[in-house]
Structures are given as structure tokens and as C-alpha cells.
Amino acid sequence: MEYLSYSKENQIGTILLQHAPANALCSPMIKEIDTVLNEIENDTDVKAIVIRGEGRFFSAGADIKEFTTVKDASGFSELGAFGQQVFDRIEQFSKPVIAAIHGAALGGGLELAMACHIRLVTDSAKLGLPELQLGLVPGFAGSQRLPRYVGAAKATEMLLTSEPIIGTDALQWGLANHAVSEEDLLDTAYGLASKAASKSAVAVGLALELVDYARNGEYEQGAKKETEAFGKAFASHDGQEGIKAFIEKRKPDFQDR
Ligand SMILES: C/C=C/C(=O)SCCNC(=O)CCNC(=O)[C@H](O)C(C)(C)COP(=O)(O)OP(=O)(O)OC[C@H]1O[C@@H](n2cnc3c(N)ncnc32)[C@H](O)[C@@H]1OP(=O)(O)O
């Protein structure tokens, strides 16, 4: 891997973006994220993922320098489509993905973070979609995901002004789950990841699938899916073990099956 490193510890995988100076998301880096997801998908030992950035920023967005190598509109559309494909995969991933954001998550960096299941930000981190400042629009589905979190009015303002908001505002606006100090960011991220990792992977996968469905699906269909998942979870080893452990007043011994 040239633009990121991947490591795992205590059932938590870490994707560390490493593309100095701003962790710009060039196409090869996005490809590397996709490759690492293949590895994580097949590794039953990894039960949660933290994505974070090395250096000053989480990520300052798509690689503006790479833009100069694109020939025409269809090439630029393809670049966007590839990012969307990988980020959609993150959103639909069967294991929880947590973005730990410091410094800045701008443009594609915020689009990546918005595809994650949970976003933790430092109080002063800058989050925004400044593409209009470049005469462009978002390409990795930021125009679609941002309004889901902050509502159409605030998303429109963020797009039209290109101005970032800070972490504490992101928390208030529903874009971030928690805003913490710089020194607490990793403890908060790994604490959350290890709570998720302590659950049954079967139940976690079903829960993520249901919440993902709720984003675009119909309520009634989603509720029907939930009853099916409820049955599946009940019939799983871990469903039975969880109930038994509660009755016996002990910690469950989940085996992810
Ligand atoms: C589909 C997706 C589309 C997109 O994502 S379009 C891109 C959207 N993102 C942006 O427009 C953000 C652009 N960057 C900035 O606004 C600023 O930068 C920062 C706020 C992130 C940091 O500002 P400061 O602290 O003053 O540093 P600095 O000197 O501007 O940047 C440090 C180095 O980082 C490079 N860099 C920053 N962002 C990008 C980027 N998105 N693509 C490629 N390089 C980037 C710069 O050029 C420079 O590099 P050097 O030191 O070699 O001059």
C-alpha cells in the first residue's frame, strides 16, 4: 500500500490515510481502501474499523492535483463514480466503520467520513464541502449525504458558501456523533469500536443492514425486514447465548455465529 496503512489490534482494524501533506484522496488511494475492505470482509478476527488520517488532517478532499490529468467530462464523471462506489461499500459494510476526524475533513474527505457509520470529530476540526470554491460540485455523493445529516437548508448554505463548520457545530447539527478534544479523539474512537466489537458480529451485521435500509427504503418494508432479522438473531448461537447469559447473570460468550 502506498497511500495508507492497515493494521489490526484487539479485533479492531485501523485504516490510516497516509498521503502527505493533506491526505488527498487520489484514485489509487481510494482503490487501496477498496482492497483493504476486501481483506477486512474476509477476516473474522476484525469486528470494527477506525479510519483516521496521519499528519495535520483527516483528509482535505479529492486530489486536486490529479484533476489536472483528467481529459474530459466523462473522465471526471468516472472519477466521481469510482469514489461513490467505494464509499457506498463503506456505508453498506457489514462491520462498523468509525471515522476519527482531526484537522480537516473537506470535500472528498468529508464525503468519505459521511459514508462511515459513526463520525467522531475534534472540537476544532473543519468540516465542509468547498467544491464550489473550485467551480465544481461534490462528486463522491456529498450533495446527497450532507442533507441527510444536517437538513437541506444547512447543507445548501455549506455548499453555496464553501465555508466549513467546526467540530462542535458538526455535533450540534447532527453531522458528528461526538466532538472531543484532540487528545481524547483516539481513546473515544477505539472505546466505541471496542464496544461494538464486543457484540455478536451476527447481530451487528443485521443492525447495520437495517439502519442502511432505513436511509432509502420504505418504513413498512424495513419493519418487515426487521422482524426477519429479529428471528435470525434469535435463532443464532449468540442470540441464544445472550438470553441465557442474562438469565444466569453472567457475561455472554459470543461466538459470532
Ligand atoms: C469529489 C471530491 C472533490 C473534492 O474533494 S475537491 C477538493 C475539496 N477540498 C478542498 O478544496 C480543500 C483544499 N485545501 C484547503 O482548503 C487547505 O489546503 C486546507 C484547509 C486543507 C489546509 O490549509 P493550510 O493549513 O493553509 O495548508 P495549505 O498550504 O493550503 O495545504 C497544505 C498542502 O496540502 C495541499 N493540499 C491541500 N488540499 C489538497 C487537495 N485537496 N488536493 C491536493 N493537495 C492538497 C496543498 O496544496 C499544500 O501542498 P504544498 O505544501 O505542496 O503546497
PDB file of C-alpha atoms and ligand atoms in Angstrom:
ATOM      1  CA  MET A   1       0.000   0.000   0.000  1.00  0.00           C
ATOM      2  CA  GLU A   2       1.337   3.414  -0.974  1.00  0.00           C
ATOM      3  CA  TYR A   3      -1.299   5.832   0.333  1.00  0.00           C
ATOM      4  CA  LEU A   4      -2.490   4.157   3.527  1.00  0.00           C
ATOM      5  CA  SER A   5      -1.513   1.568   6.059  1.00  0.00           C
ATOM      6  CA  TYR A   6      -3.695  -1.089   7.576  1.00  0.00           C
ATOM      7  CA  SER A   7      -3.204  -2.689  10.986  1.00  0.00           C
ATOM      8  CA  LYS A   8      -5.305  -4.623  13.467  1.00  0.00           C
ATOM      9  CA  GLU A   9      -5.320  -4.989  17.216  1.00  0.00           C
ATOM     10  CA  ASN A  10      -7.926  -6.284  19.683  1.00  0.00           C
ATOM     11  CA  GLN A  11     -10.373  -7.117  16.862  1.00  0.00           C
ATOM     12  CA  ILE A  12     -10.260  -3.530  15.559  1.00  0.00           C
ATOM     13  CA  GLY A  13      -8.816  -2.715  12.144  1.00  0.00           C
ATOM     14  CA  THR A  14      -7.264   0.700  11.541  1.00  0.00           C
ATOM     15  CA  ILE A  15      -7.070   2.306   8.117  1.00  0.00           C
ATOM     16  CA  LEU A  16      -4.558   5.138   8.425  1.00  0.00           C
ATOM     17  CA  LEU A  17      -4.644   7.554   5.479  1.00  0.00           C
ATOM     18  CA  GLN A  18      -1.060   8.434   4.609  1.00  0.00           C
ATOM     19  CA  HIS A  19      -0.774  10.806   1.684  1.00  0.00           C
ATOM     20  CA  ALA A  20       1.214  13.825   2.817  1.00  0.00           C
ATOM     21  CA  PRO A  21       0.672  16.719   3.125  1.00  0.00           C
ATOM     22  CA  ALA A  22      -3.159  16.656   3.257  1.00  0.00           C
ATOM     23  CA  ASN A  23      -4.212  13.004   2.768  1.00  0.00           C
ATOM     24  CA  ALA A  24      -5.737  13.989  -0.551  1.00  0.00           C
ATOM     25  CA  LEU A  25      -7.880  11.137  -1.838  1.00  0.00           C
ATOM     26  CA  CYS A  26      -6.233  10.297  -5.146  1.00  0.00           C
ATOM     27  CA  SER A  27      -7.769   7.441  -7.152  1.00  0.00           C
ATOM     28  CA  PRO A  28      -5.057   4.919  -6.189  1.00  0.00           C
ATOM     29  CA  MET A  29      -5.748   5.688  -2.517  1.00  0.00           C
ATOM     30  CA  ILE A  30      -9.459   5.038  -3.000  1.00  0.00           C
ATOM     31  CA  LYS A  31      -8.533   1.788  -4.758  1.00  0.00           C
ATOM     32  CA  GLU A  32      -6.373   0.864  -1.762  1.00  0.00           C
ATOM     33  CA  ILE A  33      -9.312   1.488   0.591  1.00  0.00           C
ATOM     34  CA  ASP A  34     -11.367  -0.912  -1.545  1.00  0.00           C
ATOM     35  CA  THR A  35      -8.589  -3.536  -1.414  1.00  0.00           C
ATOM     36  CA  VAL A  36      -8.295  -3.264   2.373  1.00  0.00           C
ATOM     37  CA  LEU A  37     -12.078  -3.665   2.675  1.00  0.00           C
ATOM     38  CA  ASN A  38     -11.747  -6.993   0.807  1.00  0.00           C
ATOM     39  CA  GLU A  39      -9.230  -8.144   3.396  1.00  0.00           C
ATOM     40  CA  ILE A  40     -11.335  -6.960   6.345  1.00  0.00           C
ATOM     41  CA  GLU A  41     -14.507  -8.512   4.939  1.00  0.00           C
ATOM     42  CA  ASN A  42     -12.867 -11.946   4.964  1.00  0.00           C
ATOM     43  CA  ASP A  43     -11.162 -11.582   8.340  1.00  0.00           C
ATOM     44  CA  THR A  44     -13.485 -12.808  11.097  1.00  0.00           C
ATOM     45  CA  ASP A  45     -10.968 -11.573  13.649  1.00  0.00           C
ATOM     46  CA  VAL A  46     -11.763  -7.930  12.766  1.00  0.00           C
ATOM     47  CA  LYS A  47     -15.084  -6.704  14.151  1.00  0.00           C
ATOM     48  CA  ALA A  48     -14.855  -2.906  13.829  1.00  0.00           C
ATOM     49  CA  ILE A  49     -12.826  -0.425  11.781  1.00  0.00           C
ATOM     50  CA  VAL A  50     -11.419   3.009  12.549  1.00  0.00           C
ATOM     51  CA  ILE A  51     -10.432   5.299   9.667  1.00  0.00           C
ATOM     52  CA  ARG A  52      -8.121   8.171  10.526  1.00  0.00           C
ATOM     53  CA  GLY A  53      -5.539  10.416   8.930  1.00  0.00           C
ATOM     54  CA  GLU A  54      -1.834  10.785   9.552  1.00  0.00           C
ATOM     55  CA  GLY A  55      -0.425  14.293   9.912  1.00  0.00           C
ATOM     56  CA  ARG A  56      -2.399  17.524  10.216  1.00  0.00           C
ATOM     57  CA  PHE A  57      -5.692  16.413   8.667  1.00  0.00           C
ATOM     58  CA  PHE A  58      -8.160  13.550   8.325  1.00  0.00           C
ATOM     59  CA  SER A  59      -8.339  14.400   4.610  1.00  0.00           C
ATOM     60  CA  ALA A  60      -8.537  17.652   2.634  1.00  0.00           C
ATOM     61  CA  GLY A  61     -10.541  16.008  -0.137  1.00  0.00           C
ATOM     62  CA  ALA A  62     -10.031  14.587  -3.585  1.00  0.00           C
ATOM     63  CA  ASP A  63      -6.576  15.157  -5.020  1.00  0.00           C
ATOM     64  CA  ILE A  64      -6.879  18.493  -6.831  1.00  0.00           C
ATOM     65  CA  LYS A  65      -3.504  17.848  -8.484  1.00  0.00           C
ATOM     66  CA  GLU A  66      -4.904  14.643 -10.027  1.00  0.00           C
ATOM     67  CA  PHE A  67      -7.756  16.693 -11.534  1.00  0.00           C
ATOM     68  CA  THR A  68      -5.282  18.254 -13.980  1.00  0.00           C
ATOM     69  CA  THR A  69      -4.667  14.818 -15.537  1.00  0.00           C
ATOM     70  CA  VAL A  70      -8.353  14.222 -16.338  1.00  0.00           C
ATOM     71  CA  LYS A  71      -9.184  14.774 -20.034  1.00  0.00           C
ATOM     72  CA  ASP A  72     -12.891  15.485 -20.239  1.00  0.00           C
ATOM     73  CA  ALA A  73     -16.315  15.477 -18.574  1.00  0.00           C
ATOM     74  CA  SER A  74     -16.759  11.719 -18.851  1.00  0.00           C
ATOM     75  CA  GLY A  75     -13.333  11.086 -17.307  1.00  0.00           C
ATOM     76  CA  PHE A  76     -14.259  13.381 -14.415  1.00  0.00           C
ATOM     77  CA  SER A  77     -17.646  11.669 -14.002  1.00  0.00           C
ATOM     78  CA  GLU A  78     -15.885   8.295 -13.901  1.00  0.00           C
ATOM     79  CA  LEU A  79     -13.572   9.555 -11.166  1.00  0.00           C
ATOM     80  CA  GLY A  80     -16.632  10.540  -9.129  1.00  0.00           C
ATOM     81  CA  ALA A  81     -18.400   7.252  -9.845  1.00  0.00           C
ATOM     82  CA  PHE A  82     -15.444   5.223  -8.609  1.00  0.00           C
ATOM     83  CA  GLY A  83     -15.302   7.171  -5.333  1.00  0.00           C
ATOM     84  CA  GLN A  84     -19.054   6.762  -4.903  1.00  0.00           C
ATOM     85  CA  GLN A  85     -18.808   3.014  -5.477  1.00  0.00           C
ATOM     86  CA  VAL A  86     -16.169   2.553  -2.763  1.00  0.00           C
ATOM     87  CA  PHE A  87     -17.880   4.942  -0.314  1.00  0.00           C
ATOM     88  CA  ASP A  88     -21.250   3.200  -0.853  1.00  0.00           C
ATOM     89  CA  ARG A  89     -19.461  -0.037   0.001  1.00  0.00           C
ATOM     90  CA  ILE A  90     -18.330   1.509   3.311  1.00  0.00           C
ATOM     91  CA  GLU A  91     -21.882   2.639   4.100  1.00  0.00           C
ATOM     92  CA  GLN A  92     -23.186  -0.871   3.364  1.00  0.00           C
ATOM     93  CA  PHE A  93     -20.312  -2.671   5.085  1.00  0.00           C
ATOM     94  CA  SER A  94     -21.259  -5.459   7.492  1.00  0.00           C
ATOM     95  CA  LYS A  95     -18.789  -4.275  10.161  1.00  0.00           C
ATOM     96  CA  PRO A  96     -18.981  -0.851  11.847  1.00  0.00           C
ATOM     97  CA  VAL A  97     -16.749   1.818  10.346  1.00  0.00           C
ATOM     98  CA  ILE A  98     -15.837   4.805  12.528  1.00  0.00           C
ATOM     99  CA  ALA A  99     -14.221   7.978  11.157  1.00  0.00           C
ATOM    100  CA  ALA A 100     -11.929   9.729  13.668  1.00  0.00           C
ATOM    101  CA  ILE A 101     -11.591  13.252  12.302  1.00  0.00           C
ATOM    102  CA  HIS A 102      -8.988  15.808  13.294  1.00  0.00           C
ATOM    103  CA  GLY A 103      -7.736  18.909  11.494  1.00  0.00           C
ATOM    104  CA  ALA A 104      -9.999  18.884   8.469  1.00  0.00           C
ATOM    105  CA  ALA A 105     -12.396  16.694   6.542  1.00  0.00           C
ATOM    106  CA  LEU A 106     -13.113  18.694   3.427  1.00  0.00           C
ATOM    107  CA  GLY A 107     -14.662  17.787   0.090  1.00  0.00           C
ATOM    108  CA  GLY A 108     -13.984  14.117  -0.593  1.00  0.00           C
ATOM    109  CA  GLY A 109     -12.593  13.809   2.953  1.00  0.00           C
ATOM    110  CA  LEU A 110     -15.999  14.708   4.393  1.00  0.00           C
ATOM    111  CA  GLU A 111     -17.685  12.543   1.755  1.00  0.00           C
ATOM    112  CA  LEU A 112     -15.607   9.583   2.964  1.00  0.00           C
ATOM    113  CA  ALA A 113     -16.439  10.407   6.598  1.00  0.00           C
ATOM    114  CA  MET A 114     -20.164  10.734   5.808  1.00  0.00           C
ATOM    115  CA  ALA A 115     -20.149   7.209   4.346  1.00  0.00           C
ATOM    116  CA  CYS A 116     -18.841   5.849   7.671  1.00  0.00           C
ATOM    117  CA  HIS A 117     -21.353   4.625  10.243  1.00  0.00           C
ATOM    118  CA  ILE A 118     -20.095   6.903  13.015  1.00  0.00           C
ATOM    119  CA  ARG A 119     -18.139  10.193  12.941  1.00  0.00           C
ATOM    120  CA  LEU A 120     -16.066  11.462  15.835  1.00  0.00           C
ATOM    121  CA  VAL A 121     -14.574  14.919  15.471  1.00  0.00           C
ATOM    122  CA  THR A 122     -12.234  17.136  17.404  1.00  0.00           C
ATOM    123  CA  ASP A 123     -13.861  20.331  18.676  1.00  0.00           C
ATOM    124  CA  SER A 124     -11.934  22.491  16.224  1.00  0.00           C
ATOM    125  CA  ALA A 125     -11.831  20.186  13.183  1.00  0.00           C
ATOM    126  CA  LYS A 126     -13.071  21.848   9.983  1.00  0.00           C
ATOM    127  CA  LEU A 127     -15.769  20.014   8.049  1.00  0.00           C
ATOM    128  CA  GLY A 128     -17.091  21.222   4.741  1.00  0.00           C
ATOM    129  CA  LEU A 129     -17.775  20.726   1.069  1.00  0.00           C
ATOM    130  CA  PRO A 130     -15.804  23.567  -0.568  1.00  0.00           C
ATOM    131  CA  GLU A 131     -16.043  22.264  -4.151  1.00  0.00           C
ATOM    132  CA  LEU A 132     -17.973  25.320  -5.386  1.00  0.00           C
ATOM    133  CA  GLN A 133     -14.929  27.385  -4.492  1.00  0.00           C
ATOM    134  CA  LEU A 134     -13.133  25.459  -7.250  1.00  0.00           C
ATOM    135  CA  GLY A 135     -16.025  25.998  -9.680  1.00  0.00           C
ATOM    136  CA  LEU A 136     -17.049  22.382  -9.119  1.00  0.00           C
ATOM    137  CA  VAL A 137     -19.679  20.420  -7.239  1.00  0.00           C
ATOM    138  CA  PRO A 138     -19.189  17.413  -4.937  1.00  0.00           C
ATOM    139  CA  GLY A 139     -18.592  14.138  -6.788  1.00  0.00           C
ATOM    140  CA  PHE A 140     -18.457  11.433  -4.125  1.00  0.00           C
ATOM    141  CA  ALA A 141     -22.166  11.812  -3.188  1.00  0.00           C
ATOM    142  CA  GLY A 142     -21.643  14.635  -0.689  1.00  0.00           C
ATOM    143  CA  SER A 143     -24.593  16.594  -2.107  1.00  0.00           C
ATOM    144  CA  GLN A 144     -26.792  13.592  -1.270  1.00  0.00           C
ATOM    145  CA  ARG A 145     -25.377  12.565   2.108  1.00  0.00           C
ATOM    146  CA  LEU A 146     -24.875  16.002   3.697  1.00  0.00           C
ATOM    147  CA  PRO A 147     -28.601  16.970   3.635  1.00  0.00           C
ATOM    148  CA  ARG A 148     -29.452  13.667   5.324  1.00  0.00           C
ATOM    149  CA  TYR A 149     -27.361  14.689   8.310  1.00  0.00           C
ATOM    150  CA  VAL A 150     -27.848  18.442   8.566  1.00  0.00           C
ATOM    151  CA  GLY A 151     -31.033  19.017   6.547  1.00  0.00           C
ATOM    152  CA  ALA A 152     -31.403  20.678   3.149  1.00  0.00           C
ATOM    153  CA  ALA A 153     -31.174  24.284   4.399  1.00  0.00           C
ATOM    154  CA  LYS A 154     -27.850  23.927   6.225  1.00  0.00           C
ATOM    155  CA  ALA A 155     -26.402  21.676   3.511  1.00  0.00           C
ATOM    156  CA  THR A 156     -27.288  24.266   0.854  1.00  0.00           C
ATOM    157  CA  GLU A 157     -25.643  27.005   2.911  1.00  0.00           C
ATOM    158  CA  MET A 158     -22.494  24.920   3.380  1.00  0.00           C
ATOM    159  CA  LEU A 159     -22.323  24.200  -0.349  1.00  0.00           C
ATOM    160  CA  LEU A 160     -23.049  27.747  -1.524  1.00  0.00           C
ATOM    161  CA  THR A 161     -20.655  29.458   0.886  1.00  0.00           C
ATOM    162  CA  SER A 162     -17.945  26.733   0.735  1.00  0.00           C
ATOM    163  CA  GLU A 163     -17.348  27.587   4.378  1.00  0.00           C
ATOM    164  CA  PRO A 164     -16.505  24.742   6.740  1.00  0.00           C
ATOM    165  CA  ILE A 165     -18.143  24.278  10.112  1.00  0.00           C
ATOM    166  CA  ILE A 166     -16.166  23.305  13.203  1.00  0.00           C
ATOM    167  CA  GLY A 167     -16.473  20.056  15.114  1.00  0.00           C
ATOM    168  CA  THR A 168     -18.688  21.419  17.904  1.00  0.00           C
ATOM    169  CA  ASP A 169     -21.156  22.729  15.291  1.00  0.00           C
ATOM    170  CA  ALA A 170     -20.998  19.394  13.455  1.00  0.00           C
ATOM    171  CA  LEU A 171     -22.108  17.740  16.695  1.00  0.00           C
ATOM    172  CA  GLN A 172     -24.994  20.192  17.157  1.00  0.00           C
ATOM    173  CA  TRP A 173     -26.053  19.837  13.529  1.00  0.00           C
ATOM    174  CA  GLY A 174     -26.140  16.040  13.628  1.00  0.00           C
ATOM    175  CA  LEU A 175     -23.138  15.522  11.371  1.00  0.00           C
ATOM    176  CA  ALA A 176     -20.928  14.138  14.142  1.00  0.00           C
ATOM    177  CA  ASN A 177     -21.694  11.659  16.925  1.00  0.00           C
ATOM    178  CA  HIS A 178     -19.256  13.225  19.394  1.00  0.00           C
ATOM    179  CA  ALA A 179     -16.970  16.252  19.465  1.00  0.00           C
ATOM    180  CA  VAL A 180     -13.965  15.808  21.739  1.00  0.00           C
ATOM    181  CA  SER A 181     -10.577  17.352  22.407  1.00  0.00           C
ATOM    182  CA  GLU A 182      -7.648  16.388  20.178  1.00  0.00           C
ATOM    183  CA  GLU A 183      -6.105  14.263  22.941  1.00  0.00           C
ATOM    184  CA  ASP A 184      -9.347  12.346  23.552  1.00  0.00           C
ATOM    185  CA  LEU A 185     -10.102  11.560  19.906  1.00  0.00           C
ATOM    186  CA  LEU A 186      -8.402   8.181  19.612  1.00  0.00           C
ATOM    187  CA  ASP A 187      -9.492   6.933  23.044  1.00  0.00           C
ATOM    188  CA  THR A 188     -13.084   7.826  22.144  1.00  0.00           C
ATOM    189  CA  ALA A 189     -12.819   6.159  18.724  1.00  0.00           C
ATOM    190  CA  TYR A 190     -11.232   2.949  19.972  1.00  0.00           C
ATOM    191  CA  GLY A 191     -13.516   2.859  23.050  1.00  0.00           C
ATOM    192  CA  LEU A 192     -16.546   2.978  20.774  1.00  0.00           C
ATOM    193  CA  ALA A 193     -15.030   0.470  18.342  1.00  0.00           C
ATOM    194  CA  SER A 194     -14.308  -1.997  21.142  1.00  0.00           C
ATOM    195  CA  LYS A 195     -17.879  -1.725  22.473  1.00  0.00           C
ATOM    196  CA  ALA A 196     -19.162  -2.616  19.000  1.00  0.00           C
ATOM    197  CA  ALA A 197     -16.549  -5.384  18.686  1.00  0.00           C
ATOM    198  CA  SER A 198     -17.747  -6.960  21.948  1.00  0.00           C
ATOM    199  CA  LYS A 199     -21.191  -7.622  20.414  1.00  0.00           C
ATOM    200  CA  SER A 200     -22.148 -10.583  18.264  1.00  0.00           C
ATOM    201  CA  ALA A 201     -20.973  -9.995  14.690  1.00  0.00           C
ATOM    202  CA  VAL A 202     -24.246 -11.583  13.560  1.00  0.00           C
ATOM    203  CA  ALA A 203     -26.393  -9.018  15.392  1.00  0.00           C
ATOM    204  CA  VAL A 204     -24.072  -6.137  14.428  1.00  0.00           C
ATOM    205  CA  GLY A 205     -24.261  -7.090  10.740  1.00  0.00           C
ATOM    206  CA  LEU A 206     -28.064  -7.312  10.882  1.00  0.00           C
ATOM    207  CA  ALA A 207     -28.368  -3.981  12.741  1.00  0.00           C
ATOM    208  CA  LEU A 208     -26.161  -2.188  10.185  1.00  0.00           C
ATOM    209  CA  GLU A 209     -28.161  -3.682   7.319  1.00  0.00           C
ATOM    210  CA  LEU A 210     -31.440  -2.488   8.863  1.00  0.00           C
ATOM    211  CA  VAL A 211     -30.212   1.049   9.506  1.00  0.00           C
ATOM    212  CA  ASP A 212     -28.791   1.170   5.972  1.00  0.00           C
ATOM    213  CA  TYR A 213     -32.187   0.114   4.605  1.00  0.00           C
ATOM    214  CA  ALA A 214     -33.922   2.818   6.656  1.00  0.00           C
ATOM    215  CA  ARG A 215     -31.941   5.510   4.798  1.00  0.00           C
ATOM    216  CA  ASN A 216     -33.691   4.974   1.482  1.00  0.00           C
ATOM    217  CA  GLY A 217     -36.274   2.271   1.995  1.00  0.00           C
ATOM    218  CA  GLU A 218     -39.943   2.187   2.875  1.00  0.00           C
ATOM    219  CA  TYR A 219     -40.914   2.049   6.553  1.00  0.00           C
ATOM    220  CA  GLU A 220     -43.197  -0.965   6.158  1.00  0.00           C
ATOM    221  CA  GLN A 221     -40.682  -2.966   4.147  1.00  0.00           C
ATOM    222  CA  GLY A 222     -37.952  -2.027   6.651  1.00  0.00           C
ATOM    223  CA  ALA A 223     -40.092  -3.099   9.588  1.00  0.00           C
ATOM    224  CA  LYS A 224     -40.749  -6.420   7.806  1.00  0.00           C
ATOM    225  CA  LYS A 225     -37.003  -6.848   7.288  1.00  0.00           C
ATOM    226  CA  GLU A 226     -36.569  -6.159  10.981  1.00  0.00           C
ATOM    227  CA  THR A 227     -38.921  -8.985  12.003  1.00  0.00           C
ATOM    228  CA  GLU A 228     -36.959 -11.346   9.739  1.00  0.00           C
ATOM    229  CA  ALA A 229     -33.679 -10.169  11.266  1.00  0.00           C
ATOM    230  CA  PHE A 230     -35.214 -10.486  14.748  1.00  0.00           C
ATOM    231  CA  GLY A 231     -35.927 -14.146  14.001  1.00  0.00           C
ATOM    232  CA  LYS A 232     -32.467 -14.747  12.530  1.00  0.00           C
ATOM    233  CA  ALA A 233     -30.759 -13.188  15.539  1.00  0.00           C
ATOM    234  CA  PHE A 234     -32.914 -15.216  17.925  1.00  0.00           C
ATOM    235  CA  ALA A 235     -32.034 -18.449  16.125  1.00  0.00           C
ATOM    236  CA  SER A 236     -28.286 -17.664  16.077  1.00  0.00           C
ATOM    237  CA  HIS A 237     -25.941 -19.186  18.628  1.00  0.00           C
ATOM    238  CA  ASP A 238     -25.259 -15.716  20.017  1.00  0.00           C
ATOM    239  CA  GLY A 239     -28.952 -14.846  20.360  1.00  0.00           C
ATOM    240  CA  GLN A 240     -29.495 -17.954  22.434  1.00  0.00           C
ATOM    241  CA  GLU A 241     -26.299 -17.367  24.405  1.00  0.00           C
ATOM    242  CA  GLY A 242     -27.176 -13.712  25.108  1.00  0.00           C
ATOM    243  CA  ILE A 243     -30.584 -14.617  26.533  1.00  0.00           C
ATOM    244  CA  LYS A 244     -29.141 -17.489  28.593  1.00  0.00           C
ATOM    245  CA  ALA A 245     -26.307 -15.312  29.939  1.00  0.00           C
ATOM    246  CA  PHE A 246     -28.790 -12.632  31.035  1.00  0.00           C
ATOM    247  CA  ILE A 247     -30.916 -15.180  32.918  1.00  0.00           C
ATOM    248  CA  GLU A 248     -27.791 -16.678  34.504  1.00  0.00           C
ATOM    249  CA  LYS A 249     -26.466 -13.196  35.408  1.00  0.00           C
ATOM    250  CA  ARG A 250     -23.149 -13.610  33.588  1.00  0.00           C
ATOM    251  CA  LYS A 251     -21.347 -12.089  30.596  1.00  0.00           C
ATOM    252  CA  PRO A 252     -22.311 -13.664  27.275  1.00  0.00           C
ATOM    253  CA  ASP A 253     -19.719 -15.663  25.383  1.00  0.00           C
ATOM    254  CA  PHE A 254     -20.494 -14.602  21.820  1.00  0.00           C
ATOM    255  CA  GLN A 255     -19.019 -16.679  19.033  1.00  0.00           C
ATOM    256  CA  ASP A 256     -20.213 -14.616  16.059  1.00  0.00           C
ATOM    257  CA  ARG A 257     -22.500 -17.319  14.774  1.00  0.00           C
TER     258      ARG A 257
HETATM  259  C1  LIG B   1     -15.189  14.542  -5.464  1.00  0.00           C
HETATM  260  C2  LIG B   1     -14.421  15.318  -4.494  1.00  0.00           C
HETATM  261  C3  LIG B   1     -13.965  16.591  -4.820  1.00  0.00           C
HETATM  262  C4  LIG B   1     -13.098  17.292  -3.868  1.00  0.00           C
HETATM  263  O1  LIG B   1     -12.836  16.842  -2.773  1.00  0.00           O
HETATM  264  S1  LIG B   1     -12.419  18.766  -4.427  1.00  0.00           S
HETATM  265  C5  LIG B   1     -11.312  19.218  -3.096  1.00  0.00           C
HETATM  266  C6  LIG B   1     -12.051  19.809  -1.951  1.00  0.00           C
HETATM  267  N1  LIG B   1     -11.126  20.216  -0.944  1.00  0.00           N
HETATM  268  C7  LIG B   1     -10.614  21.443  -0.886  1.00  0.00           C
HETATM  269  O2  LIG B   1     -10.921  22.297  -1.701  1.00  0.00           O
HETATM  270  C8  LIG B   1      -9.652  21.709   0.237  1.00  0.00           C
HETATM  271  C9  LIG B   1      -8.403  22.335  -0.298  1.00  0.00           C
HETATM  272  N2  LIG B   1      -7.450  22.591   0.737  1.00  0.00           N
HETATM  273  C10 LIG B   1      -7.557  23.579   1.640  1.00  0.00           C
HETATM  274  O3  LIG B   1      -8.535  24.303   1.713  1.00  0.00           O
HETATM  275  C11 LIG B   1      -6.391  23.814   2.535  1.00  0.00           C
HETATM  276  O4  LIG B   1      -5.268  23.221   1.945  1.00  0.00           O
HETATM  277  C12 LIG B   1      -6.533  23.236   3.961  1.00  0.00           C
HETATM  278  C13 LIG B   1      -7.661  23.987   4.682  1.00  0.00           C
HETATM  279  C14 LIG B   1      -6.831  21.734   3.950  1.00  0.00           C
HETATM  280  C15 LIG B   1      -5.217  23.459   4.720  1.00  0.00           C
HETATM  281  O5  LIG B   1      -4.841  24.787   4.652  1.00  0.00           O
HETATM  282  P1  LIG B   1      -3.369  25.212   5.158  1.00  0.00           P
HETATM  283  O6  LIG B   1      -3.194  24.753   6.543  1.00  0.00           O
HETATM  284  O7  LIG B   1      -3.271  26.689   4.905  1.00  0.00           O
HETATM  285  O8  LIG B   1      -2.363  24.399   4.237  1.00  0.00           O
HETATM  286  P2  LIG B   1      -2.116  24.519   2.677  1.00  0.00           P
HETATM  287  O9  LIG B   1      -0.769  25.138   2.464  1.00  0.00           O
HETATM  288  O10 LIG B   1      -3.265  25.115   1.959  1.00  0.00           O
HETATM  289  O11 LIG B   1      -2.088  22.957   2.254  1.00  0.00           O
HETATM  290  C16 LIG B   1      -1.024  22.126   2.639  1.00  0.00           C
HETATM  291  C17 LIG B   1      -0.625  21.304   1.437  1.00  0.00           C
HETATM  292  O12 LIG B   1      -1.700  20.416   1.138  1.00  0.00           O
HETATM  293  C18 LIG B   1      -2.020  20.514  -0.233  1.00  0.00           C
HETATM  294  N3  LIG B   1      -3.440  20.225  -0.379  1.00  0.00           N
HETATM  295  C19 LIG B   1      -4.451  20.629   0.416  1.00  0.00           C
HETATM  296  N4  LIG B   1      -5.610  20.159  -0.016  1.00  0.00           N
HETATM  297  C20 LIG B   1      -5.340  19.423  -1.128  1.00  0.00           C
HETATM  298  C21 LIG B   1      -6.146  18.684  -2.020  1.00  0.00           C
HETATM  299  N5  LIG B   1      -7.481  18.553  -1.856  1.00  0.00           N
HETATM  300  N6  LIG B   1      -5.537  18.071  -3.069  1.00  0.00           N
HETATM  301  C22 LIG B   1      -4.214  18.161  -3.237  1.00  0.00           C
HETATM  302  N7  LIG B   1      -3.391  18.850  -2.400  1.00  0.00           N
HETATM  303  C23 LIG B   1      -3.955  19.475  -1.365  1.00  0.00           C
HETATM  304  C24 LIG B   1      -1.690  21.947  -0.594  1.00  0.00           C
HETATM  305  O13 LIG B   1      -1.522  22.067  -1.980  1.00  0.00           O
HETATM  306  C25 LIG B   1      -0.406  22.128   0.176  1.00  0.00           C
HETATM  307  O14 LIG B   1       0.617  21.478  -0.563  1.00  0.00           O
HETATM  308  P3  LIG B   1       2.033  22.192  -0.757  1.00  0.00           P
HETATM  309  O15 LIG B   1       2.593  22.336   0.617  1.00  0.00           O
HETATM  310  O16 LIG B   1       2.794  21.212  -1.610  1.00  0.00           O
HETATM  311  O17 LIG B   1       1.795  23.489  -1.424  1.00  0.00           O
END
